[in-house]
Amino acid sequence: MGGAFLAAAVLARAGRRIGLPTIPLFILAGILLGPHTPGIVLVADPHDLEMLSALGLVLLLFYLGLEFHLDDLKAGGRKMAVAGGTYLALNVGAGLGFGFALGWGTSEALVLAGVLGISSSAIVTKVLVDLGRIGNPETRPILGIIVVEDVFLALYLAALQPILSGADSLAAAVTDGGKAFGFLLLLALAARFGTRVVGKLIRTKDDELLVISFLGAAVLVAGISEWFGVADAIGAFMVGLMLGSTSSGERILKLVHPLRDAFGAIFFFAFGLSIDPGDLPTVLWPVLAAVAVTLAMNACAGIAAARVYGFGPQATANISTTLVARGEFALILATMAAGAGLDERLSPFIAGYVLVLAVLAPLAAGRSHWLARFLPGKPEPALREPDPVGAGSGLP
C-alpha cells in the first residue's frame, strides 16, 4: 500500500513538471508496478486492492453529489434529460453499430455499446476538480449527463446480465431491472424529502464524529445499492446529494477532500494493475477506430447539449472533451464478458480503449480551447482558465 501511494505520488510529481494531469500517471504507476509488466511488482494480485479501489470510487462520487445540489436537479430537469438522452443515443448507438461492424458477435456488440457509450464518472469528476471547473456554467450539464448515464447504467446492466449469463427468462431480467429502479426511486425520494431529517441526524460540532458519520453513511448506502443491482457509486452520489443540502454540507465538503484524493489515487492505480500491455498490440486498429468514433460522437453530443443550454464554442468544447473518458464501467463489462466466455479479443480491446481515453481525456479537456476554434457559435468573453494540472484537489 505504501509503495502504491508513493509510486503514484512520484510519477504525478514528475508529470506535473511537464504539464501532465495526474490521472494517466496514477494509471501508469499501476501498469509499471503490476503483475503484467517486467520488473518490480508491488501488487501481484489486483484483487488485493479491490476494496480500497471501490472506496476511492465511492468517495469520488460522494464528493460529486455534495457539489451537485438538489436545486440544480430541480431547475434543470428537462434540459438535463434532453442532453443526457441525446448523449446516450449518439454514443450507445455508435457503440452498438461499431460492435456489429467488428463482427465479433451479437453479445459482444451489446457489451461494446456500453463500453463506448458511457463515460467514466470517476475520471470526469477528477478532471473537473483538477481543472478548477466545478463552478463553470457548463459543469452542470456535464454532471447532469453523468446522472442520466448512471440511471441508464442500472437498467442496462440489469438487462445485459441475463444475456451474458444465458439466464432464464425475460421475467427474471424484468424483476432485476425493477428492483434496481425501485431502489433508485427510493434514494431519489429520500434526497428530495428527507434532507431535513438527515441534516438533524448528522449534525455535530465535532469534526471527528462528522467524518465517521458521513463516511459510514456513504459506504453503507453504496453497499446496499450494489445488493439491489445499482452501481455502488450511485448510492454514494445520492448520499452526497442529501448531505450537501444540509447545514453541515460545507464542512463535509472540506473534510472529505483528503479522503477523496488519497483513495481516488488508489482507484486509478488499481485500474492500471488490471491492464496487460502485452495484449494491446493485437487489438490496436480496432482500439484506434473506437477512439475516433468516440471523439466524433462526443463532439456531436457536446454541440447538441450546448444548443439546449445556449452555450458558446468554449463551453461546448469543455463538454465534448470532459465526457470523453471511459473507465470503471468499461472494466466491469470486461470482467462480465470474460466470465461469460465471449470473444477473447474483447478484454484486451476494452483495456486498450479505456487506457487511451483515460490518458487522452484529461489532456484534451485541459486544451479544449483548441477544439473551440473550430466549433460554430459566437465566442464567449475571454475567461482565465486555471492551470490544466490544477491545484491538485483545490476548489476554484
C-alpha positions as semicolon CSV with decimal commas, in nm:
position;residue;x (nm);y (nm);z (nm)
1;M;0,000;0,000;0,000
2;G;0,277;0,241;0,092
3;G;0,458;0,163;-0,230
4;A;0,140;0,220;-0,431
5;F;0,082;0,563;-0,276
6;L;0,445;0,668;-0,316
7;A;0,475;0,540;-0,675
8;A;0,163;0,733;-0,773
9;A;0,294;1,044;-0,597
10;V;0,641;1,029;-0,756
11;L;0,507;0,986;-1,110
12;A;0,243;1,254;-1,059
13;R;0,503;1,499;-0,928
14;A;0,725;1,432;-1,228
15;G;0,434;1,472;-1,467
16;R;0,325;1,799;-1,311
17;R;0,664;1,947;-1,403
18;I;0,589;1,895;-1,774
19;G;0,221;1,987;-1,754
20;L;0,056;1,642;-1,744
21;P;-0,260;1,574;-1,539
22;T;-0,247;1,320;-1,256
23;I;-0,500;1,061;-1,376
24;P;-0,297;0,888;-1,652
25;L;0,012;0,900;-1,431
26;F;-0,164;0,717;-1,148
27;I;-0,276;0,459;-1,405
28;L;0,076;0,434;-1,548
29;A;0,214;0,368;-1,199
30;G;-0,025;0,072;-1,169
31;I;0,079;-0,065;-1,509
32;L;0,452;-0,037;-1,439
33;L;0,434;-0,191;-1,091
34;G;0,164;-0,451;-1,161
35;P;0,186;-0,822;-1,236
36;H;0,176;-0,784;-1,616
37;T;0,492;-0,574;-1,653
38;P;0,853;-0,699;-1,602
39;G;1,045;-0,554;-1,311
40;I;0,930;-0,463;-0,961
41;V;0,585;-0,598;-0,878
42;L;0,428;-0,417;-0,585
43;V;0,088;-0,586;-0,613
44;A;0,084;-0,936;-0,760
45;D;-0,295;-0,971;-0,742
46;P;-0,505;-0,664;-0,836
47;H;-0,788;-0,802;-0,621
48;D;-0,579;-0,720;-0,314
49;L;-0,670;-0,354;-0,368
50;E;-1,028;-0,420;-0,473
51;M;-1,194;-0,286;-0,157
52;L;-0,971;0,022;-0,140
53;S;-1,028;0,087;-0,510
54;A;-1,404;0,063;-0,459
55;L;-1,377;0,305;-0,167
56;G;-1,194;0,550;-0,394
57;L;-1,475;0,538;-0,648
58;V;-1,737;0,576;-0,375
59;L;-1,564;0,884;-0,233
60;L;-1,522;1,043;-0,577
61;L;-1,893;1,010;-0,647
62;F;-1,987;1,111;-0,292
63;Y;-1,794;1,435;-0,349
64;L;-1,972;1,481;-0,682
65;G;-2,307;1,450;-0,502
66;L;-2,202;1,712;-0,247
67;E;-2,133;1,957;-0,530
68;F;-2,446;1,872;-0,730
69;H;-2,724;2,035;-0,528
70;L;-3,090;1,941;-0,547
71;D;-3,174;2,291;-0,669
72;D;-2,967;2,218;-0,980
73;L;-3,162;1,899;-1,040
74;K;-3,499;2,069;-0,999
75;A;-3,405;2,372;-1,208
76;G;-3,253;2,179;-1,498
77;G;-3,452;1,857;-1,502
78;R;-3,591;1,877;-1,856
79;K;-3,274;2,014;-2,012
80;M;-3,068;1,756;-1,826
81;A;-3,288;1,473;-1,955
82;V;-3,266;1,602;-2,315
83;A;-2,887;1,649;-2,301
84;G;-2,830;1,313;-2,131
85;G;-3,066;1,128;-2,361
86;T;-2,901;1,279;-2,668
87;Y;-2,556;1,186;-2,538
88;L;-2,661;0,825;-2,477
89;A;-2,843;0,794;-2,811
90;L;-2,535;0,911;-3,003
91;N;-2,269;0,720;-2,809
92;V;-2,451;0,398;-2,721
93;G;-2,593;0,382;-3,073
94;A;-2,249;0,434;-3,226
95;G;-2,104;0,173;-2,990
96;L;-2,365;-0,082;-3,093
97;G;-2,304;-0,013;-3,461
98;F;-1,930;-0,035;-3,410
99;G;-1,971;-0,369;-3,230
100;F;-2,171;-0,518;-3,517
101;A;-1,920;-0,378;-3,768
102;L;-1,638;-0,564;-3,592
103;G;-1,827;-0,889;-3,647
104;W;-1,735;-1,043;-3,310
105;G;-2,093;-1,145;-3,228
106;T;-2,424;-1,006;-3,104
107;S;-2,346;-1,039;-2,731
108;E;-2,010;-0,872;-2,791
109;A;-2,181;-0,586;-2,976
110;L;-2,419;-0,533;-2,683
111;V;-2,121;-0,515;-2,447
112;L;-1,939;-0,270;-2,674
113;A;-2,248;-0,047;-2,682
114;G;-2,200;0,014;-2,311
115;V;-1,821;0,035;-2,330
116;L;-1,826;0,307;-2,598
117;G;-2,144;0,472;-2,475
118;I;-2,094;0,557;-2,107
119;S;-1,841;0,799;-1,960
120;S;-1,624;0,736;-1,655
121;S;-1,784;0,922;-1,364
122;A;-1,462;0,892;-1,165
123;I;-1,234;1,037;-1,434
124;V;-1,481;1,308;-1,533
125;T;-1,508;1,416;-1,168
126;K;-1,130;1,419;-1,127
127;V;-1,084;1,620;-1,448
128;L;-1,335;1,882;-1,332
129;V;-1,160;1,911;-0,996
130;D;-0,807;1,924;-1,141
131;L;-0,904;2,190;-1,396
132;G;-1,091;2,401;-1,140
133;R;-1,414;2,389;-1,343
134;I;-1,659;2,277;-1,076
135;G;-1,813;2,625;-1,072
136;N;-1,829;2,671;-1,451
137;P;-2,176;2,703;-1,614
138;E;-2,117;2,404;-1,845
139;T;-2,029;2,179;-1,549
140;R;-2,395;2,146;-1,452
141;P;-2,497;1,981;-1,782
142;I;-2,183;1,765;-1,765
143;L;-2,286;1,639;-1,422
144;G;-2,646;1,610;-1,540
145;I;-2,538;1,388;-1,831
146;I;-2,345;1,171;-1,584
147;V;-2,658;1,135;-1,368
148;V;-2,866;1,031;-1,672
149;E;-2,591;0,786;-1,769
150;D;-2,593;0,639;-1,420
151;V;-2,969;0,582;-1,428
152;F;-2,932;0,420;-1,771
153;L;-2,641;0,215;-1,639
154;A;-2,850;0,047;-1,371
155;L;-3,114;-0,056;-1,626
156;Y;-2,855;-0,154;-1,888
157;L;-2,668;-0,386;-1,651
158;A;-2,991;-0,545;-1,535
159;A;-3,090;-0,612;-1,898
160;L;-2,741;-0,729;-2,003
161;Q;-2,683;-0,970;-1,716
162;P;-2,930;-1,241;-1,830
163;I;-2,797;-1,214;-2,187
164;L;-2,438;-1,276;-2,076
165;S;-2,524;-1,543;-1,823
166;G;-2,773;-1,716;-2,051
167;A;-3,021;-1,677;-1,774
168;D;-3,354;-1,797;-1,754
169;S;-3,619;-1,568;-1,878
170;L;-3,737;-1,222;-1,959
171;A;-3,927;-1,227;-1,632
172;A;-3,603;-1,260;-1,435
173;A;-3,449;-0,970;-1,625
174;V;-3,757;-0,752;-1,567
175;T;-3,752;-0,841;-1,196
176;D;-3,386;-0,739;-1,160
177;G;-3,443;-0,418;-1,352
178;G;-3,749;-0,335;-1,143
179;K;-3,558;-0,394;-0,820
180;A;-3,278;-0,161;-0,930
181;F;-3,518;0,108;-1,049
182;G;-3,724;0,084;-0,730
183;F;-3,417;0,137;-0,513
184;L;-3,305;0,433;-0,727
185;L;-3,650;0,584;-0,685
186;L;-3,633;0,533;-0,308
187;L;-3,296;0,711;-0,292
188;A;-3,428;0,995;-0,507
189;L;-3,730;1,040;-0,277
190;A;-3,504;1,038;0,028
191;A;-3,283;1,303;-0,132
192;R;-3,587;1,513;-0,222
193;F;-3,788;1,493;0,101
194;G;-3,555;1,358;0,370
195;T;-3,286;1,626;0,374
196;R;-3,413;1,799;0,690
197;V;-3,428;1,476;0,889
198;V;-3,087;1,360;0,764
199;G;-2,941;1,700;0,848
200;K;-3,057;1,673;1,210
201;L;-2,921;1,319;1,242
202;I;-2,573;1,401;1,113
203;R;-2,529;1,746;1,271
204;T;-2,243;1,768;1,521
205;K;-1,977;2,023;1,618
206;D;-1,708;1,752;1,641
207;D;-1,521;1,704;1,310
208;E;-1,416;1,351;1,404
209;L;-1,774;1,240;1,460
210;L;-1,887;1,413;1,142
211;V;-1,622;1,233;0,932
212;I;-1,717;0,895;1,077
213;S;-2,086;0,968;1,022
214;F;-2,074;1,078;0,658
215;L;-1,818;0,812;0,565
216;G;-2,031;0,541;0,724
217;A;-2,345;0,666;0,552
218;A;-2,180;0,685;0,209
219;V;-2,020;0,339;0,228
220;L;-2,325;0,170;0,380
221;V;-2,567;0,304;0,120
222;A;-2,314;0,220;-0,155
223;G;-2,305;-0,142;-0,035
224;I;-2,684;-0,165;-0,012
225;S;-2,713;-0,015;-0,361
226;E;-2,490;-0,286;-0,504
227;W;-2,706;-0,553;-0,343
228;F;-3,011;-0,405;-0,521
229;G;-2,833;-0,411;-0,857
230;V;-2,748;-0,040;-0,860
231;A;-2,383;0,065;-0,901
232;D;-2,235;0,130;-0,556
233;A;-2,106;0,471;-0,662
234;I;-2,461;0,581;-0,746
235;G;-2,568;0,518;-0,387
236;A;-2,274;0,725;-0,264
237;F;-2,368;1,002;-0,508
238;M;-2,721;1,013;-0,368
239;V;-2,589;1,033;-0,010
240;G;-2,369;1,324;-0,114
241;L;-2,670;1,486;-0,278
242;M;-2,862;1,465;0,051
243;L;-2,580;1,578;0,280
244;G;-2,471;1,860;0,051
245;S;-2,804;2,033;0,109
246;T;-2,782;2,016;0,489
247;S;-2,634;2,275;0,724
248;S;-2,324;2,053;0,755
249;G;-2,268;2,038;0,378
250;E;-1,985;2,293;0,361
251;R;-1,793;2,128;0,645
252;I;-1,834;1,784;0,490
253;L;-1,710;1,917;0,156
254;K;-1,392;2,037;0,326
255;L;-1,339;1,726;0,539
256;V;-1,384;1,476;0,256
257;H;-1,108;1,629;0,036
258;P;-0,807;1,436;0,173
259;L;-1,001;1,109;0,181
260;R;-1,121;1,158;-0,176
261;D;-0,775;1,244;-0,305
262;A;-0,595;0,956;-0,133
263;F;-0,836;0,677;-0,220
264;G;-0,910;0,824;-0,564
265;A;-0,540;0,780;-0,643
266;I;-0,562;0,415;-0,536
267;F;-0,865;0,367;-0,762
268;F;-0,669;0,476;-1,069
269;F;-0,358;0,285;-0,958
270;A;-0,566;-0,033;-0,923
271;F;-0,712;0,029;-1,269
272;G;-0,357;0,026;-1,406
273;L;-0,284;-0,304;-1,229
274;S;-0,554;-0,476;-1,436
275;I;-0,402;-0,381;-1,773
276;D;-0,167;-0,623;-1,952
277;P;0,035;-0,420;-2,205
278;G;0,125;-0,738;-2,397
279;D;-0,236;-0,785;-2,511
280;L;-0,275;-0,441;-2,657
281;P;-0,098;-0,478;-2,998
282;T;-0,344;-0,749;-3,110
283;V;-0,635;-0,505;-3,097
284;L;-0,453;-0,183;-3,189
285;W;-0,652;-0,091;-3,500
286;P;-0,998;-0,162;-3,352
287;V;-0,897;0,045;-3,047
288;L;-0,790;0,342;-3,261
289;A;-1,109;0,319;-3,467
290;A;-1,322;0,309;-3,150
291;V;-1,136;0,612;-3,010
292;A;-1,205;0,805;-3,332
293;V;-1,576;0,713;-3,315
294;T;-1,594;0,824;-2,951
295;L;-1,426;1,158;-3,019
296;A;-1,662;1,228;-3,309
297;M;-1,975;1,132;-3,113
298;N;-1,868;1,340;-2,812
299;A;-1,817;1,643;-3,033
300;C;-2,169;1,597;-3,172
301;A;-2,314;1,540;-2,825
302;G;-2,135;1,848;-2,693
303;I;-2,281;2,062;-2,971
304;A;-2,629;1,923;-2,901
305;A;-2,600;1,987;-2,525
306;A;-2,468;2,337;-2,585
307;R;-2,767;2,420;-2,804
308;V;-3,003;2,301;-2,530
309;Y;-2,831;2,528;-2,275
310;G;-2,740;2,813;-2,510
311;F;-2,363;2,787;-2,464
312;G;-2,089;2,920;-2,692
313;P;-1,793;2,737;-2,851
314;Q;-1,567;2,720;-2,542
315;A;-1,834;2,570;-2,317
316;T;-1,926;2,331;-2,599
317;A;-1,565;2,220;-2,628
318;N;-1,544;2,174;-2,249
319;I;-1,848;1,947;-2,253
320;S;-1,722;1,745;-2,550
321;T;-1,372;1,686;-2,414
322;T;-1,456;1,633;-2,045
323;L;-1,702;1,350;-2,115
324;V;-1,464;1,158;-2,344
325;A;-1,312;0,946;-2,064
326;R;-1,414;0,582;-2,030
327;G;-1,311;0,382;-1,726
328;E;-1,456;0,187;-1,434
329;F;-1,781;0,080;-1,602
330;A;-1,597;-0,047;-1,909
331;L;-1,376;-0,259;-1,683
332;I;-1,683;-0,404;-1,515
333;L;-1,813;-0,503;-1,858
334;A;-1,476;-0,656;-1,949
335;T;-1,495;-0,873;-1,637
336;M;-1,852;-0,977;-1,714
337;A;-1,761;-1,059;-2,075
338;A;-1,463;-1,272;-1,969
339;G;-1,680;-1,462;-1,722
340;A;-1,942;-1,524;-1,991
341;G;-1,682;-1,673;-2,230
342;L;-1,725;-1,411;-2,501
343;D;-1,468;-1,337;-2,773
344;E;-1,120;-1,338;-2,614
345;R;-1,027;-1,021;-2,802
346;L;-1,287;-0,826;-2,607
347;S;-1,091;-0,786;-2,281
348;P;-0,766;-0,651;-2,432
349;F;-0,971;-0,428;-2,663
350;I;-1,156;-0,274;-2,367
351;A;-0,833;-0,233;-2,170
352;G;-0,659;-0,059;-2,461
353;Y;-0,958;0,160;-2,541
354;V;-1,002;0,271;-2,181
355;L;-0,630;0,336;-2,135
356;V;-0,605;0,555;-2,447
357;L;-0,908;0,761;-2,347
358;A;-0,804;0,779;-1,980
359;V;-0,480;0,941;-2,096
360;L;-0,634;1,145;-2,379
361;A;-0,938;1,283;-2,195
362;P;-0,758;1,490;-1,927
363;L;-0,514;1,622;-2,187
364;A;-0,794;1,711;-2,429
365;A;-1,005;1,873;-2,155
366;G;-0,713;2,090;-2,050
367;R;-0,667;2,207;-2,408
368;S;-1,032;2,233;-2,509
369;H;-0,972;2,585;-2,648
370;W;-0,810;2,418;-2,949
371;L;-1,140;2,247;-3,034
372;A;-1,340;2,563;-2,959
373;R;-1,176;2,739;-3,255
374;F;-1,349;2,502;-3,497
375;L;-1,694;2,496;-3,337
376;P;-1,990;2,708;-3,451
377;G;-2,125;2,994;-3,242
378;K;-2,020;3,327;-3,102
379;P;-1,708;3,308;-2,881
380;E;-1,762;3,378;-2,511
381;P;-1,576;3,662;-2,338
382;A;-1,220;3,557;-2,259
383;L;-1,201;3,386;-1,923
384;R;-0,893;3,293;-1,732
385;E;-0,865;2,916;-1,741
386;P;-0,698;2,751;-1,441
387;D;-0,368;2,570;-1,492
388;P;-0,451;2,238;-1,670
389;V;-0,284;2,045;-1,393
390;G;-0,483;2,244;-1,136
391;A;-0,402;2,273;-0,777
392;G;-0,449;1,905;-0,702
393;S;-0,779;1,881;-0,525
394;G;-0,841;2,252;-0,473
395;L;-1,172;2,410;-0,550
396;P;-1,196;2,722;-0,771
